[in-house]
C-alpha cells in the first residue's frame, strides 16, 4: 500500500494543498490576526463624571493618547538579523493594529527609541531613523511626539551637543517643551540632563523648564488681558495642570509597591534603585507636577510570545498527523510490527 502511494506523485497534491492551507492559516493567525484578537480586548477608558451635579462645566472633547516606551530598535552593532526582523515585525504589527482600532489623537514615545543611538555612526543612525519611521508610520490625523532617552544620546556623562542636535534635527526635541492638545498640557523633558551638576546641557534644560514653568503658572493664574509682572510676553497655554513626560522615572526606593501583570518579579522588587541612574534624584523628582484629575489610564498588553510559539508547535503536530494519515503510516507501522511479532512467535515455536 505504501509503495503504491509513493509510486503516484499526483496523489501528493491533496496532501500538499492541506499542508499549504494549514501553513497559511497558522501564519495569518500568528502574524496578523492575533494582534487584533488581543487588542480588541482593550479600549479607551471612561473619564469620571463630575462629583457634584452643580459643578458641571462644559466638557472639553476627550484627548485620546497612546504611550509607548523603550522600543530599543537594534542597530548595526548588536543583535542578530533574524532577531531584528522578528522584533521589528512584532512592534510594527502591534502599533499599526492599535492605530487602526483606536485612532488616537496623539502618540508619545517616552525615550530609548534606539538601542545603539549613543554609539551609532551618522550612516547607521540615519538607517535606524528610517526603520523607526517605517514601523511607526501614522496618518495625518494622529500626531507622534518623542522624548529622548539614555540609549538615544547616552547617559549623562556620555551625552554631548552633537548627539543631542542630531536627535533634535530629526524629532524636534532636545531640551524641554510644552505640547497642548484639546486643553491638555504635556511637558516633555530631557530627563538625562536633570542632574543639577551645572553641565552646559543641564543648564539649558533647567533654564527652559524654568521659563515653561513661569508660562504655565501665568496661564493658570492670570486672565488673557494681564500684561504686567513676570507674565509679560509669556506664551499662553490652557489652564490645565501639566502632565510630565520623560524617560527616567521619578525617584522611588524600589518597585516593592508596584502591582499588576507587568510588575517586577518578587526578587526584582527587593532591589533598591540608584538615584540619578535608575531614577531621577529626589530633588528633581520633588519639582515635578502631574495632574491628578480629569484623566483615565488603561494598560493594554501585547500577544505573548509563548502563545505564538504554542500555536506554531500545535500546527507542526497537525502537519505531521496529516502526513501520517495520508500515507497510512500508522497502519503500515502496525502491520509491520504485527508481522514481526508473528515471525518472532513462530521462531520460538520452532525452537
Coordinates of C-alpha atoms in Angstrom, one line a residue:
X1 CA 0.0 0.0 0.0
X2 CA 2.8 2.4 0.9
X3 CA 4.7 1.6 -2.2
X4 CA 1.7 2.2 -4.4
X5 CA 1.2 5.7 -2.9
X6 CA 4.8 6.7 -3.4
X7 CA 4.6 5.4 -7.0
X8 CA 1.9 8.0 -7.9
X9 CA 3.1 11.6 -7.5
X10 CA -0.3 13.0 -8.3
X11 CA -1.5 11.6 -5.0
X12 CA 0.7 14.2 -3.2
X13 CA -1.4 17.1 -4.4
X14 CA -4.3 16.7 -1.8
X15 CA -1.7 16.5 0.9
X16 CA 0.3 19.5 -0.3
X17 CA -2.9 21.5 -0.5
X18 CA -3.8 20.6 3.0
X19 CA -0.3 21.4 4.3
X20 CA -0.3 24.7 2.4
X21 CA -3.7 25.7 3.8
X22 CA -2.6 24.8 7.3
X23 CA 0.7 26.8 6.9
X24 CA -1.0 29.9 5.5
X25 CA -3.7 29.7 8.2
X26 CA -1.3 29.5 11.1
X27 CA 0.9 32.3 9.7
X28 CA -2.1 34.6 9.2
X29 CA -3.2 33.8 12.8
X30 CA 0.2 34.2 14.5
X31 CA 1.5 37.2 12.4
X32 CA -1.7 39.2 11.8
X33 CA -4.9 38.1 13.3
X34 CA -3.6 37.5 16.9
X35 CA -2.8 41.2 17.2
X36 CA -6.5 42.1 16.5
X37 CA -7.7 39.2 18.8
X38 CA -5.6 40.5 21.7
X39 CA -6.1 44.3 21.2
X40 CA -9.8 44.0 20.7
X41 CA -10.0 43.3 24.4
X42 CA -8.6 46.8 25.0
X43 CA -10.5 50.0 24.8
X44 CA -10.4 53.7 25.8
X45 CA -11.1 54.2 29.5
X46 CA -14.0 56.3 30.5
X47 CA -13.4 59.6 32.3
X48 CA -15.1 60.0 35.6
X49 CA -18.2 62.3 35.7
X50 CA -18.0 65.4 37.9
X51 CA -18.6 64.5 41.6
X52 CA -21.3 67.2 42.1
X53 CA -24.0 67.9 39.6
X54 CA -23.7 71.6 40.5
X55 CA -20.1 71.6 39.4
X56 CA -20.8 70.7 35.9
X57 CA -18.8 72.7 33.4
X58 CA -18.7 72.5 29.6
X59 CA -16.9 69.3 28.9
X60 CA -13.9 69.5 26.5
X61 CA -13.6 66.7 24.0
X62 CA -11.5 63.9 25.4
X63 CA -8.0 63.6 24.2
X64 CA -7.1 60.0 23.2
X65 CA -3.4 59.3 23.6
X66 CA -1.2 56.2 23.3
X67 CA 2.0 56.0 25.3
X68 CA 5.0 53.8 24.2
X69 CA 8.4 53.5 25.7
X70 CA 11.7 51.7 25.2
X71 CA 11.2 50.4 21.6
X72 CA 15.0 49.8 21.5
X73 CA 15.4 49.3 17.8
X74 CA 18.6 47.2 17.4
X75 CA 21.3 48.9 15.3
X76 CA 24.3 47.8 13.3
X77 CA 26.5 46.7 16.2
X78 CA 24.3 44.4 18.3
X79 CA 21.7 41.8 17.6
X80 CA 21.2 39.0 15.0
X81 CA 19.4 40.0 11.8
X82 CA 16.7 37.4 12.5
X83 CA 16.2 38.8 15.9
X84 CA 15.9 42.3 14.5
X85 CA 13.4 41.1 11.8
X86 CA 11.2 39.3 14.4
X87 CA 11.2 42.1 16.9
X88 CA 10.5 44.9 14.4
X89 CA 7.7 42.9 12.7
X90 CA 6.0 42.4 16.1
X91 CA 6.3 46.0 17.1
X92 CA 5.1 47.2 13.7
X93 CA 2.1 45.0 13.7
X94 CA 1.1 45.8 17.3
X95 CA 1.4 49.6 16.6
X96 CA -0.3 49.6 13.3
X97 CA -3.1 47.4 14.7
X98 CA -3.6 49.7 17.6
X99 CA -3.7 52.8 15.3
X100 CA -6.4 51.1 13.1
X101 CA -8.5 50.0 16.1
X102 CA -8.3 53.0 18.4
X103 CA -7.5 56.0 16.2
X104 CA -5.6 58.0 18.8
X105 CA -5.2 61.8 18.6
X106 CA -1.6 61.6 19.7
X107 CA 1.2 59.1 20.4
X108 CA 4.0 59.7 22.8
X109 CA 7.2 57.6 22.7
X110 CA 8.9 58.1 26.0
X111 CA 12.6 57.6 25.1
X112 CA 15.0 54.9 24.1
X113 CA 13.7 54.7 20.6
X114 CA 17.0 53.1 19.6
X115 CA 19.3 50.7 21.3
X116 CA 22.5 52.0 19.9
X117 CA 21.9 55.7 19.4
X118 CA 24.7 56.7 21.7
X119 CA 27.2 54.7 19.6
X120 CA 25.7 55.0 16.1
X121 CA 27.7 56.5 13.2
X122 CA 25.9 59.1 11.1
X123 CA 25.1 56.4 8.5
X124 CA 23.8 53.9 11.0
X125 CA 21.7 56.5 12.8
X126 CA 20.1 57.5 9.5
X127 CA 19.2 53.9 8.8
X128 CA 17.8 53.4 12.3
X129 CA 15.6 56.5 11.8
X130 CA 14.4 55.2 8.5
X131 CA 13.3 51.9 10.1
X132 CA 11.7 53.7 13.0
X133 CA 9.6 55.9 10.7
X134 CA 8.6 53.0 8.6
X135 CA 7.5 50.9 11.7
X136 CA 5.7 53.8 13.4
X137 CA 4.1 55.5 10.4
X138 CA 0.8 57.1 11.0
X139 CA -1.9 59.1 9.3
X140 CA -2.2 62.9 9.3
X141 CA -5.0 62.6 12.0
X142 CA -2.5 61.2 14.5
X143 CA 0.5 63.2 15.8
X144 CA 3.6 61.4 17.1
X145 CA 5.9 63.0 19.7
X146 CA 9.1 61.5 21.1
X147 CA 11.2 62.1 24.3
X148 CA 14.9 61.5 24.3
X149 CA 16.3 58.5 26.3
X150 CA 19.7 57.5 27.5
X151 CA 20.1 54.9 24.7
X152 CA 19.4 57.6 22.2
X153 CA 22.1 60.1 23.3
X154 CA 23.9 58.3 26.1
X155 CA 23.9 58.6 29.9
X156 CA 24.6 61.9 31.5
X157 CA 28.4 61.6 31.2
X158 CA 28.1 60.3 27.6
X159 CA 25.7 62.8 26.0
X160 CA 27.1 65.7 24.1
X161 CA 25.8 68.5 21.9
X162 CA 26.4 66.6 18.7
X163 CA 24.2 63.6 19.6
X164 CA 21.6 65.9 21.1
X165 CA 21.5 68.1 18.0
X166 CA 21.3 65.0 15.7
X167 CA 18.3 63.8 17.6
X168 CA 16.7 67.2 17.6
X169 CA 17.1 67.6 13.8
X170 CA 15.0 64.5 13.3
X171 CA 12.5 64.6 16.1
X172 CA 12.3 68.3 17.0
X173 CA 13.1 67.6 20.7
X174 CA 16.3 68.1 22.7
X175 CA 15.5 70.1 25.9
X176 CA 12.0 70.8 27.1
X177 CA 8.8 71.9 25.5
X178 CA 5.0 72.0 26.1
X179 CA 2.6 70.2 23.8
X180 CA -1.0 71.4 24.2
X181 CA -3.9 69.4 22.7
X182 CA -7.6 69.8 23.4
X183 CA -6.9 71.8 26.6
X184 CA -4.3 69.3 28.0
X185 CA -0.7 70.4 28.6
X186 CA 2.1 67.9 28.3
X187 CA 5.6 68.9 29.4
X188 CA 8.2 66.9 27.5
X189 CA 11.6 67.0 29.3
X190 CA 15.1 65.7 28.5
X191 CA 15.4 63.9 31.9
X192 CA 19.0 62.8 31.1
X193 CA 20.1 66.4 31.8
X194 CA 18.3 66.7 35.1
X195 CA 21.4 66.1 37.2
X196 CA 21.9 69.5 38.7
X197 CA 25.7 69.5 38.2
X198 CA 25.9 72.6 36.1
X199 CA 26.8 71.0 32.8
X200 CA 26.1 73.2 29.8
X201 CA 23.3 70.9 28.5
X202 CA 21.8 70.6 32.0
X203 CA 21.8 74.4 32.5
X204 CA 19.9 74.9 29.2
X205 CA 17.3 72.3 30.1
X206 CA 16.8 73.7 33.6
X207 CA 16.5 77.3 32.1
X208 CA 14.0 76.1 29.5
X209 CA 12.0 74.3 32.2
X210 CA 12.0 77.4 34.4
X211 CA 10.7 79.5 31.5
X212 CA 8.0 77.0 30.8
X213 CA 7.0 76.8 34.4
X214 CA 6.5 80.6 34.5
X215 CA 4.4 80.5 31.4
X216 CA 2.3 77.6 32.7
X217 CA 1.8 79.4 36.1
X218 CA 0.9 82.6 34.3
X219 CA -1.7 80.7 32.1
X220 CA -3.3 79.2 35.2
X221 CA -3.4 82.4 37.4
X222 CA -3.9 85.3 35.0
X223 CA -6.6 86.4 32.6
X224 CA -5.5 86.9 28.9
X225 CA -5.6 90.7 29.2
X226 CA -3.0 90.7 32.0
X227 CA 0.3 92.1 30.8
X228 CA 2.3 93.1 33.9
X229 CA 4.9 91.5 36.1
X230 CA 6.8 88.3 35.2
X231 CA 4.0 87.2 32.9
X232 CA 4.6 89.8 30.3
X233 CA 5.3 88.3 26.8
X234 CA 4.9 84.7 28.1
X235 CA 3.2 82.1 26.0
X236 CA -0.3 81.3 27.0
X237 CA -1.3 77.7 27.5
X238 CA -4.6 76.1 28.6
X239 CA -5.3 76.3 32.3
X240 CA -4.9 72.5 33.0
X241 CA -2.2 71.3 35.3
X242 CA 0.7 69.8 33.2
X243 CA 1.4 66.2 32.7
X244 CA 5.1 65.5 32.8
X245 CA 6.6 63.1 30.2
X246 CA 10.2 62.0 30.4
X247 CA 12.3 58.9 30.0
X248 CA 13.6 58.4 33.6
X249 CA 11.0 57.6 36.2
X250 CA 10.6 59.9 39.3
X251 CA 12.5 58.8 42.3
X252 CA 11.3 55.8 44.3
X253 CA 13.2 53.5 46.6
X254 CA 12.2 50.3 44.7
X255 CA 9.4 48.6 42.9
X256 CA 8.1 47.0 46.1
X257 CA 4.8 48.7 46.0
X258 CA 4.1 48.1 42.3
X259 CA 1.4 45.6 41.4
X260 CA -0.2 44.3 38.2
X261 CA 0.5 41.9 35.4
X262 CA 3.5 43.9 34.2
X263 CA 5.1 44.5 37.7
X264 CA 8.6 43.3 38.5
X265 CA 9.3 39.8 39.9
X266 CA 9.4 39.4 43.7
X267 CA 13.2 39.1 43.5
X268 CA 13.5 42.3 41.5
X269 CA 11.2 44.2 43.8
X270 CA 13.8 43.8 46.6
X271 CA 16.4 45.7 44.6
X272 CA 17.0 49.3 45.6
X273 CA 17.1 51.9 42.8
X274 CA 20.2 54.0 42.3
X275 CA 19.4 57.7 42.4
X276 CA 20.5 59.6 39.2
X277 CA 20.9 56.2 37.4
X278 CA 17.8 54.1 37.6
X279 CA 15.6 57.1 38.6
X280 CA 15.8 60.9 38.8
X281 CA 17.2 62.4 42.0
X282 CA 14.9 63.2 45.0
X283 CA 15.5 66.9 44.4
X284 CA 14.5 66.7 40.7
X285 CA 11.5 64.5 41.4
X286 CA 10.1 66.9 44.0
X287 CA 10.0 69.6 41.4
X288 CA 7.7 67.5 39.1
X289 CA 4.0 68.2 38.8
X290 CA 1.5 65.8 37.4
X291 CA -2.3 66.4 37.2
X292 CA -4.3 64.1 39.4
X293 CA -7.8 64.7 37.9
X294 CA -9.6 64.5 34.6
X295 CA -7.7 61.6 33.1
X296 CA -8.0 57.8 33.0
X297 CA -5.4 55.2 32.0
X298 CA -5.9 51.7 30.7
X299 CA -3.0 49.3 30.2
X300 CA -3.0 47.1 27.1
X301 CA -0.8 44.0 26.7
X302 CA 0.6 42.6 23.5
X303 CA 0.3 38.9 22.4
X304 CA 2.6 36.6 24.5
X305 CA 5.5 35.1 22.6
X306 CA 4.8 31.8 24.3
X307 CA 1.2 31.7 22.9
X308 CA 2.5 32.3 19.4
X309 CA 5.2 29.5 19.9
X310 CA 2.5 27.1 21.2
X311 CA 0.3 27.8 18.1
X312 CA 3.2 27.1 15.8
X313 CA 4.0 23.9 17.6
X314 CA 0.4 22.7 17.5
X315 CA 0.3 23.4 13.8
X316 CA 3.5 21.4 13.3
X317 CA 1.9 18.5 15.1
X318 CA -1.2 18.7 12.9
X319 CA 1.1 18.7 9.8
X320 CA 2.8 15.5 11.0
X321 CA -0.6 14.0 11.7
X322 CA -1.8 14.9 8.2
X323 CA 1.2 13.2 6.6
X324 CA 0.8 10.1 8.8
X325 CA -2.9 9.8 7.8
X326 CA -2.3 10.5 4.2
X327 CA 0.2 7.7 3.7
X328 CA -1.5 5.3 6.2
X329 CA 1.9 5.2 8.0
X330 CA 0.2 4.2 11.3
X331 CA -1.5 1.2 9.7
X332 CA 1.8 0.4 7.8
X333 CA 3.8 0.6 11.1
X334 CA 1.2 -1.5 12.9
X335 CA 1.2 -4.1 10.1
X336 CA 5.0 -4.4 10.1
X337 CA 5.1 -4.6 13.9
X338 CA 2.4 -7.3 13.9
X339 CA 4.2 -9.2 11.1
X340 CA 7.5 -9.1 13.1
X341 CA 5.7 -10.3 16.3
X342 CA 4.1 -13.2 14.4
X343 CA 7.5 -14.2 12.9
X344 CA 9.1 -14.0 16.4
X345 CA 6.4 -16.2 17.9
X346 CA 6.8 -18.7 15.0
X347 CA 10.5 -18.7 15.6
X348 CA 10.1 -19.6 19.3
X349 CA 7.7 -22.4 18.4
X350 CA 10.2 -23.9 16.0
X351 CA 12.9 -23.8 18.8

